[in-house]
C-alpha cells in the first residue's frame, strides 16, 4: 500500500543499519493481494462455491476469506517499521524526508485519481475514503513522524502507543460507527488518529529489531502457522464486522498486536530475496492503488468477467509500477539526496 513501504535512509552518521529487511516485501504482497481479491473475488465467491454443490452457509462464509481493512492495518504496521527503522540511531533530515515521502506516495496517487476521474469513479477520492483514505493517513504519519521522533527523547514510542490507543478507543467509542462497523468513516481529519496505534506499533517493532543483537530464527513451518493464523483472525474479524456490533473500529488496533508478532517472525526467518512474493511486494503499492481502476476499465471494455481479469489486472498494475510508481520513487530519492544536508535535523539515540 501507500508507498509507505520502502525503507530509505540517508548516508548520514557513523551507524549503519541493514536497509532492506527481507520478508517485508512478502508481507506487502500478501496484504495487497488480499485487498485486490476482496474487491474482485469476495462478492462472487458465495455464488461460485454454490456451483460446487456445497451448503449455502458454507458458501456465504466464503465471502470473508479475503479481507480489505485488516490488510490495510498490516500496511500501517509495516509502514511504521519502515519509516522509523532507518532513524533509530541516526539523525532525521526533516525537510528532505518529508518532501521525499510526499513525492513517493502522491505522484502515483494523483495519477490513479486522474484515471479514476476519466472512468467516472466518483468515490475514488481523498474525501469519500475509497482506497485513498489510507493514503491520507500515511501522509499524516509522514508529516508528524519528526514530531513523534523528537518526542521519543522524552516519551518512549511505547508510551506514545499507549496514549494513542486510549485516544483512539475513546474517539471511536464516542463517535460510534456505521452499520457495518467501518473504521474509515470518520473522515480524513480523524481516520489517521483512529489508526495511529497500529502505525506506532511498527515504530516500536523497528526499535526492537534495530536493538536486537540476535533474533530467534523461525522455521518455515512456524512462519506458515503465523500466516494462516493472521488470515483466519482477519476473516473472523471481517465476519464480526458484517454480522455483529463488534466492528473494525473496535478490533483493528488490537489486531495490529497480532501483526506485530507476525512481522517480528517474518523479519527473523530465513527467506529467498528473489522469491515470487518478495519480488511482487516491491510493486504492492501499485496493486493496492490501481487494481480497482483497472477492474472498472476491463469491465467497460469487455464486460464482466472474473478469472481472466485477474492476471490482466496484475499485469496492468505492474505496468503502472514501471511507468509511474518506480519513476516517482527514483525522483523521491533524488530529492532526498539533494536536500538531506539542508534545513533541520532531528537527533536520535537508542530508544
CSV table of C-alpha atoms in Angstrom, one decimal:
chain,number,residue,atom,x,y,z
A,1,UNK,CA,0.0,0.0,0.0
A,2,UNK,CA,0.7,3.5,0.1
A,3,UNK,CA,4.3,3.9,-0.9
A,4,UNK,CA,4.9,3.9,2.7
A,5,UNK,CA,6.5,0.6,2.4
A,6,UNK,CA,10.0,1.3,1.4
A,7,UNK,CA,12.9,1.5,3.9
A,8,UNK,CA,15.0,4.5,3.0
A,9,UNK,CA,17.9,6.0,4.9
A,10,UNK,CA,20.5,8.7,4.2
A,11,UNK,CA,24.2,8.1,4.3
A,12,UNK,CA,24.4,10.2,7.5
A,13,UNK,CA,26.1,9.2,10.7
A,14,UNK,CA,28.5,6.5,11.7
A,15,UNK,CA,26.0,3.8,12.4
A,16,UNK,CA,24.9,1.7,9.5
A,17,UNK,CA,21.8,-0.5,9.6
A,18,UNK,CA,20.8,-3.1,7.1
A,19,UNK,CA,18.5,-1.1,4.9
A,20,UNK,CA,16.5,-3.8,3.1
A,21,UNK,CA,14.7,-6.1,5.5
A,22,UNK,CA,13.9,-9.4,3.7
A,23,UNK,CA,10.5,-10.6,4.4
A,24,UNK,CA,8.6,-7.3,4.5
A,25,UNK,CA,8.1,-7.3,0.7
A,26,UNK,CA,6.4,-10.7,1.0
A,27,UNK,CA,4.0,-9.3,3.7
A,28,UNK,CA,3.2,-6.4,1.5
A,29,UNK,CA,2.4,-8.7,-1.4
A,30,UNK,CA,0.0,-10.8,0.7
A,31,UNK,CA,-1.7,-7.6,2.0
A,32,UNK,CA,-2.1,-6.1,-1.4
A,33,UNK,CA,-3.4,-9.3,-3.0
A,34,UNK,CA,-5.8,-9.7,-0.1
A,35,UNK,CA,-7.3,-6.2,-0.8
A,36,UNK,CA,-7.4,-6.9,-4.5
A,37,UNK,CA,-9.1,-10.3,-4.1
A,38,UNK,CA,-11.5,-8.9,-1.6
A,39,UNK,CA,-12.7,-6.5,-4.2
A,40,UNK,CA,-12.7,-8.8,-7.2
A,41,UNK,CA,-13.5,-12.3,-5.8
A,42,UNK,CA,-15.1,-11.6,-2.4
A,43,UNK,CA,-18.6,-10.6,-3.7
A,44,UNK,CA,-18.6,-13.5,-6.2
A,45,UNK,CA,-17.2,-16.4,-4.1
A,46,UNK,CA,-20.6,-17.4,-2.5
A,47,UNK,CA,-22.1,-18.0,-6.0
A,48,UNK,CA,-19.0,-19.8,-7.2
A,49,UNK,CA,-18.9,-22.1,-4.2
A,50,UNK,CA,-22.6,-22.7,-4.6
A,51,UNK,CA,-21.9,-24.1,-8.0
A,52,UNK,CA,-19.8,-26.8,-6.4
A,53,UNK,CA,-22.9,-28.1,-4.5
A,54,UNK,CA,-21.7,-27.1,-1.1
A,55,UNK,CA,-24.0,-25.9,1.6
A,56,UNK,CA,-25.5,-22.4,1.4
A,57,UNK,CA,-24.0,-21.5,4.8
A,58,UNK,CA,-20.5,-22.5,3.8
A,59,UNK,CA,-20.9,-20.6,0.5
A,60,UNK,CA,-21.9,-17.5,2.4
A,61,UNK,CA,-18.9,-17.8,4.7
A,62,UNK,CA,-16.5,-17.8,1.7
A,63,UNK,CA,-17.1,-14.1,1.2
A,64,UNK,CA,-15.0,-13.4,4.3
A,65,UNK,CA,-11.9,-15.3,3.1
A,66,UNK,CA,-10.2,-12.2,1.6
A,67,UNK,CA,-10.1,-9.1,3.7
A,68,UNK,CA,-9.6,-5.4,2.9
A,69,UNK,CA,-9.4,-3.4,6.0
A,70,UNK,CA,-7.3,-5.9,8.1
A,71,UNK,CA,-4.8,-5.9,5.2
A,72,UNK,CA,-4.6,-2.1,5.4
A,73,UNK,CA,-3.7,-2.4,9.1
A,74,UNK,CA,-0.9,-4.7,8.1
A,75,UNK,CA,0.3,-2.0,5.8
A,76,UNK,CA,0.2,0.6,8.6
A,77,UNK,CA,2.3,-1.6,10.9
A,78,UNK,CA,4.8,-2.2,8.1
A,79,UNK,CA,4.8,1.5,7.3
A,80,UNK,CA,5.7,2.5,10.9
A,81,UNK,CA,8.5,0.0,10.9
A,82,UNK,CA,9.9,1.1,7.5
A,83,UNK,CA,9.7,4.8,8.3
A,84,UNK,CA,11.3,4.6,11.7
A,85,UNK,CA,13.9,1.8,11.3
A,86,UNK,CA,16.5,3.9,9.4
A,87,UNK,CA,16.3,6.6,12.1
A,88,UNK,CA,16.6,4.6,15.2
A,89,UNK,CA,20.2,5.5,15.5
A,90,UNK,CA,20.8,8.4,13.1
A,91,UNK,CA,19.6,11.9,12.5
A,92,UNK,CA,16.4,12.7,10.5
A,93,UNK,CA,16.6,15.4,7.9
A,94,UNK,CA,13.1,16.7,8.3
A,95,UNK,CA,12.6,18.6,5.0
A,96,UNK,CA,14.3,16.0,2.8
A,97,UNK,CA,12.4,13.2,4.5
A,98,UNK,CA,9.0,14.9,4.2
A,99,UNK,CA,9.5,16.0,0.7
A,100,UNK,CA,10.7,12.6,-0.5
A,101,UNK,CA,7.8,10.7,1.3
A,102,UNK,CA,5.1,13.0,-0.1
A,103,UNK,CA,6.6,12.7,-3.6
A,104,UNK,CA,6.9,9.0,-3.3
A,105,UNK,CA,3.3,8.5,-2.3
A,106,UNK,CA,1.4,11.3,-4.0
A,107,UNK,CA,2.7,11.1,-7.6
A,108,UNK,CA,1.1,7.6,-8.1
A,109,UNK,CA,-1.9,8.5,-6.0
A,110,UNK,CA,-2.6,11.6,-8.2
A,111,UNK,CA,-2.2,9.5,-11.4
A,112,UNK,CA,-4.6,7.0,-10.0
A,113,UNK,CA,-7.1,9.7,-9.1
A,114,UNK,CA,-6.8,11.1,-12.7
A,115,UNK,CA,-7.5,7.7,-14.2
A,116,UNK,CA,-10.5,7.2,-11.8
A,117,UNK,CA,-11.9,10.5,-12.9
A,118,UNK,CA,-11.7,9.5,-16.5
A,119,UNK,CA,-13.6,6.3,-15.7
A,120,UNK,CA,-16.2,8.3,-13.6
A,121,UNK,CA,-15.2,6.5,-10.4
A,122,UNK,CA,-16.6,9.4,-8.3
A,123,UNK,CA,-16.0,7.8,-4.9
A,124,UNK,CA,-12.3,7.3,-5.7
A,125,UNK,CA,-11.1,10.5,-3.9
A,126,UNK,CA,-9.4,11.7,-0.8
A,127,UNK,CA,-12.6,12.7,0.9
A,128,UNK,CA,-15.0,9.7,0.5
A,129,UNK,CA,-12.4,7.2,1.5
A,130,UNK,CA,-12.4,4.5,-1.2
A,131,UNK,CA,-8.8,3.2,-1.2
A,132,UNK,CA,-7.4,6.7,-0.8
A,133,UNK,CA,-8.5,7.1,2.9
A,134,UNK,CA,-5.4,5.1,3.9
A,135,UNK,CA,-3.2,7.3,1.7
A,136,UNK,CA,-4.4,10.4,3.7
A,137,UNK,CA,-3.5,8.5,6.9
A,138,UNK,CA,0.0,7.8,5.6
A,139,UNK,CA,0.6,11.4,4.7
A,140,UNK,CA,-0.4,12.4,8.2
A,141,UNK,CA,2.0,9.9,9.7
A,142,UNK,CA,4.9,11.1,7.4
A,143,UNK,CA,4.2,14.7,8.3
A,144,UNK,CA,4.0,14.0,12.1
A,145,UNK,CA,6.8,11.5,12.3
A,146,UNK,CA,9.5,14.1,13.0
A,147,UNK,CA,7.4,15.2,16.0
A,148,UNK,CA,6.9,11.6,17.2
A,149,UNK,CA,10.7,11.1,16.8
A,150,UNK,CA,11.6,14.2,18.7
A,151,UNK,CA,9.0,13.4,21.4
A,152,UNK,CA,10.5,10.0,21.8
A,153,UNK,CA,13.5,11.5,23.5
A,154,UNK,CA,11.2,12.3,26.5
A,155,UNK,CA,8.3,9.9,25.9
A,156,UNK,CA,9.1,6.5,24.5
A,157,UNK,CA,7.3,5.1,21.5
A,158,UNK,CA,5.7,2.5,23.8
A,159,UNK,CA,4.2,5.3,25.9
A,160,UNK,CA,3.1,7.2,22.7
A,161,UNK,CA,1.5,4.0,21.6
A,162,UNK,CA,-0.4,3.6,24.8
A,163,UNK,CA,-1.6,7.3,24.7
A,164,UNK,CA,-2.6,6.9,21.1
A,165,UNK,CA,-4.6,3.8,21.8
A,166,UNK,CA,-6.5,5.4,24.7
A,167,UNK,CA,-7.3,8.4,22.4
A,168,UNK,CA,-8.4,6.2,19.5
A,169,UNK,CA,-10.6,4.0,21.7
A,170,UNK,CA,-12.2,7.0,23.4
A,171,UNK,CA,-12.8,8.6,20.0
A,172,UNK,CA,-14.5,5.6,18.3
A,173,UNK,CA,-16.5,4.8,21.5
A,174,UNK,CA,-17.9,8.3,21.5
A,175,UNK,CA,-18.5,8.6,17.7
A,176,UNK,CA,-19.6,5.0,17.1
A,177,UNK,CA,-19.5,3.6,13.6
A,178,UNK,CA,-21.7,2.9,10.6
A,179,UNK,CA,-24.0,-0.1,10.3
A,180,UNK,CA,-21.1,-2.3,9.3
A,181,UNK,CA,-18.6,-1.3,11.9
A,182,UNK,CA,-16.5,0.5,9.4
A,183,UNK,CA,-13.2,2.0,10.6
A,184,UNK,CA,-12.7,4.5,7.8
A,185,UNK,CA,-15.9,6.6,8.2
A,186,UNK,CA,-14.5,9.4,10.5
A,187,UNK,CA,-13.2,11.4,7.6
A,188,UNK,CA,-9.7,12.5,6.6
A,189,UNK,CA,-9.4,14.6,9.7
A,190,UNK,CA,-9.8,11.7,12.2
A,191,UNK,CA,-9.1,8.4,10.3
A,192,UNK,CA,-5.4,8.8,10.9
A,193,UNK,CA,-5.9,9.3,14.6
A,194,UNK,CA,-8.1,6.2,14.9
A,195,UNK,CA,-5.4,4.0,13.2
A,196,UNK,CA,-2.4,5.7,14.8
A,197,UNK,CA,-1.8,3.0,17.4
A,198,UNK,CA,-1.3,0.5,14.6
A,199,UNK,CA,1.3,2.7,12.9
A,200,UNK,CA,3.1,3.4,16.1
A,201,UNK,CA,3.3,-0.4,16.7
A,202,UNK,CA,5.5,-0.5,13.6
A,203,UNK,CA,7.8,2.1,15.2
A,204,UNK,CA,8.1,0.0,18.4
A,205,UNK,CA,8.9,-3.0,16.3
A,206,UNK,CA,11.6,-1.0,14.5
A,207,UNK,CA,13.2,-0.2,17.8
A,208,UNK,CA,13.1,-3.8,18.9
A,209,UNK,CA,14.6,-5.1,15.6
A,210,UNK,CA,17.3,-2.4,15.5
A,211,UNK,CA,18.4,-3.1,19.1
A,212,UNK,CA,18.4,-6.9,18.9
A,213,UNK,CA,21.8,-8.5,18.9
A,214,UNK,CA,20.5,-11.8,17.7
A,215,UNK,CA,17.0,-12.7,16.6
A,216,UNK,CA,15.3,-16.0,17.2
A,217,UNK,CA,15.1,-17.9,13.9
A,218,UNK,CA,11.7,-19.1,12.9
A,219,UNK,CA,11.3,-22.2,10.7
A,220,UNK,CA,9.3,-22.3,7.5
A,221,UNK,CA,6.6,-24.3,9.3
A,222,UNK,CA,6.4,-21.6,12.1
A,223,UNK,CA,6.1,-18.8,9.5
A,224,UNK,CA,3.3,-20.7,7.7
A,225,UNK,CA,1.4,-21.1,11.0
A,226,UNK,CA,1.8,-17.4,11.6
A,227,UNK,CA,0.4,-16.5,8.2
A,228,UNK,CA,-2.5,-18.9,8.5
A,229,UNK,CA,-3.3,-17.6,12.0
A,230,UNK,CA,-3.3,-14.0,10.8
A,231,UNK,CA,-5.5,-14.9,7.8
A,232,UNK,CA,-8.0,-16.7,10.0
A,233,UNK,CA,-8.2,-13.9,12.6
A,234,UNK,CA,-8.6,-11.3,9.8
A,235,UNK,CA,-11.5,-13.3,8.3
A,236,UNK,CA,-13.1,-13.8,11.7
A,237,UNK,CA,-12.9,-10.0,12.3
A,238,UNK,CA,-14.4,-9.3,8.9
A,239,UNK,CA,-17.3,-11.7,9.8
A,240,UNK,CA,-17.8,-9.9,13.1
A,241,UNK,CA,-17.8,-6.6,11.5
A,242,UNK,CA,-20.5,-7.5,9.0
A,243,UNK,CA,-22.7,-9.6,11.4
A,244,UNK,CA,-22.3,-8.2,14.9
A,245,UNK,CA,-21.9,-4.8,16.6
A,246,UNK,CA,-18.2,-5.6,17.1
A,247,UNK,CA,-16.8,-3.8,14.1
A,248,UNK,CA,-13.4,-3.0,12.6
A,249,UNK,CA,-13.4,0.3,14.5
A,250,UNK,CA,-13.0,-1.7,17.7
A,251,UNK,CA,-10.9,-4.6,16.6
A,252,UNK,CA,-8.3,-3.3,14.2
A,253,UNK,CA,-5.8,-1.8,16.7
A,254,UNK,CA,-5.9,-5.0,18.8
A,255,UNK,CA,-5.5,-6.9,15.6
A,256,UNK,CA,-2.3,-4.9,14.9
A,257,UNK,CA,-0.7,-6.5,18.0
A,258,UNK,CA,-1.0,-9.9,16.2
A,259,UNK,CA,0.6,-8.3,13.2
A,260,UNK,CA,3.4,-7.0,15.4
A,261,UNK,CA,4.4,-10.6,16.4
A,262,UNK,CA,3.8,-11.9,12.9
A,263,UNK,CA,6.1,-9.3,11.4
A,264,UNK,CA,8.7,-10.0,14.0
A,265,UNK,CA,8.7,-13.6,13.0
A,266,UNK,CA,8.9,-12.8,9.3
A,267,UNK,CA,11.8,-10.5,9.8
A,268,UNK,CA,13.8,-13.1,11.7
A,269,UNK,CA,13.0,-16.0,9.3
A,270,UNK,CA,15.4,-17.2,6.6
A,271,UNK,CA,14.0,-16.3,3.1
A,272,UNK,CA,14.8,-16.1,-0.5
A,273,UNK,CA,15.2,-12.4,-1.5
A,274,UNK,CA,14.2,-13.4,-5.1
A,275,UNK,CA,11.1,-15.4,-4.3
A,276,UNK,CA,7.9,-14.6,-6.2
A,277,UNK,CA,6.1,-12.8,-3.4
A,278,UNK,CA,9.2,-10.9,-2.3
A,279,UNK,CA,9.6,-9.6,-5.8
A,280,UNK,CA,5.8,-8.9,-6.1
A,281,UNK,CA,5.9,-6.9,-2.8
A,282,UNK,CA,8.1,-4.3,-4.5
A,283,UNK,CA,5.1,-3.2,-6.6
A,284,UNK,CA,2.4,-3.8,-3.9
A,285,UNK,CA,1.6,-0.1,-3.8
A,286,UNK,CA,0.6,-0.2,-7.5
A,287,UNK,CA,-1.5,-3.3,-6.9
A,288,UNK,CA,-3.3,-1.6,-4.0
A,289,UNK,CA,-3.7,1.7,-5.7
A,290,UNK,CA,-4.7,0.7,-9.3
A,291,UNK,CA,-6.4,-2.7,-9.1
A,292,UNK,CA,-9.9,-1.3,-8.7
A,293,UNK,CA,-9.4,1.2,-11.5
A,294,UNK,CA,-8.2,-1.5,-13.9
A,295,UNK,CA,-11.1,-3.7,-12.9
A,296,UNK,CA,-13.6,-0.9,-13.9
A,297,UNK,CA,-11.6,-0.3,-17.1
A,298,UNK,CA,-11.8,-4.0,-18.1
A,299,UNK,CA,-15.5,-4.2,-17.2
A,300,UNK,CA,-16.2,-1.3,-19.5
A,301,UNK,CA,-14.1,-2.7,-22.3
A,302,UNK,CA,-15.1,-6.4,-22.2
A,303,UNK,CA,-18.0,-6.8,-19.8
A,304,UNK,CA,-18.0,-8.6,-16.5
A,305,UNK,CA,-15.6,-11.5,-16.2
A,306,UNK,CA,-13.5,-12.8,-13.4
A,307,UNK,CA,-10.6,-15.2,-13.7
A,308,UNK,CA,-9.4,-13.8,-17.0
A,309,UNK,CA,-9.4,-10.3,-15.5
A,310,UNK,CA,-7.1,-11.2,-12.5
A,311,UNK,CA,-3.8,-11.8,-14.4
A,312,UNK,CA,-4.6,-8.9,-16.8
A,313,UNK,CA,-5.2,-6.6,-13.8
A,314,UNK,CA,-1.9,-7.7,-12.2
A,315,UNK,CA,-0.1,-7.1,-15.5
A,316,UNK,CA,-1.5,-3.6,-15.7
A,317,UNK,CA,-0.6,-2.9,-12.1
A,318,UNK,CA,3.0,-4.0,-12.9
A,319,UNK,CA,2.9,-1.7,-15.9
A,320,UNK,CA,1.8,1.1,-13.6
A,321,UNK,CA,4.6,0.3,-11.2
A,322,UNK,CA,7.2,0.5,-14.1
A,323,UNK,CA,5.8,3.7,-15.6
A,324,UNK,CA,4.5,5.6,-12.6
A,325,UNK,CA,5.5,4.3,-9.2
A,326,UNK,CA,9.1,3.4,-9.8
A,327,UNK,CA,10.0,6.7,-11.5
A,328,UNK,CA,8.3,8.6,-8.6
A,329,UNK,CA,10.3,6.5,-6.2
A,330,UNK,CA,13.6,7.3,-8.0
A,331,UNK,CA,12.7,11.0,-8.1
A,332,UNK,CA,11.9,11.0,-4.4
A,333,UNK,CA,15.4,9.5,-3.8
A,334,UNK,CA,16.9,12.3,-5.9
A,335,UNK,CA,15.1,14.9,-3.9
A,336,UNK,CA,16.2,13.3,-0.7
A,337,UNK,CA,19.8,13.3,-1.7
A,338,UNK,CA,19.5,16.9,-2.8
A,339,UNK,CA,18.1,18.3,0.4
A,340,UNK,CA,19.3,16.0,3.1
A,341,UNK,CA,22.1,18.3,4.2
A,342,UNK,CA,19.8,21.3,4.4
A,343,UNK,CA,17.3,22.5,6.9
A,344,UNK,CA,16.8,21.0,10.4
A,345,UNK,CA,17.7,17.5,11.6
A,346,UNK,CA,16.1,15.7,14.5
A,347,UNK,CA,18.7,14.0,16.5
A,348,UNK,CA,18.1,10.4,17.6
A,349,UNK,CA,19.5,8.0,20.1
A,350,UNK,CA,18.9,4.5,21.3
A,351,UNK,CA,15.2,4.1,22.3
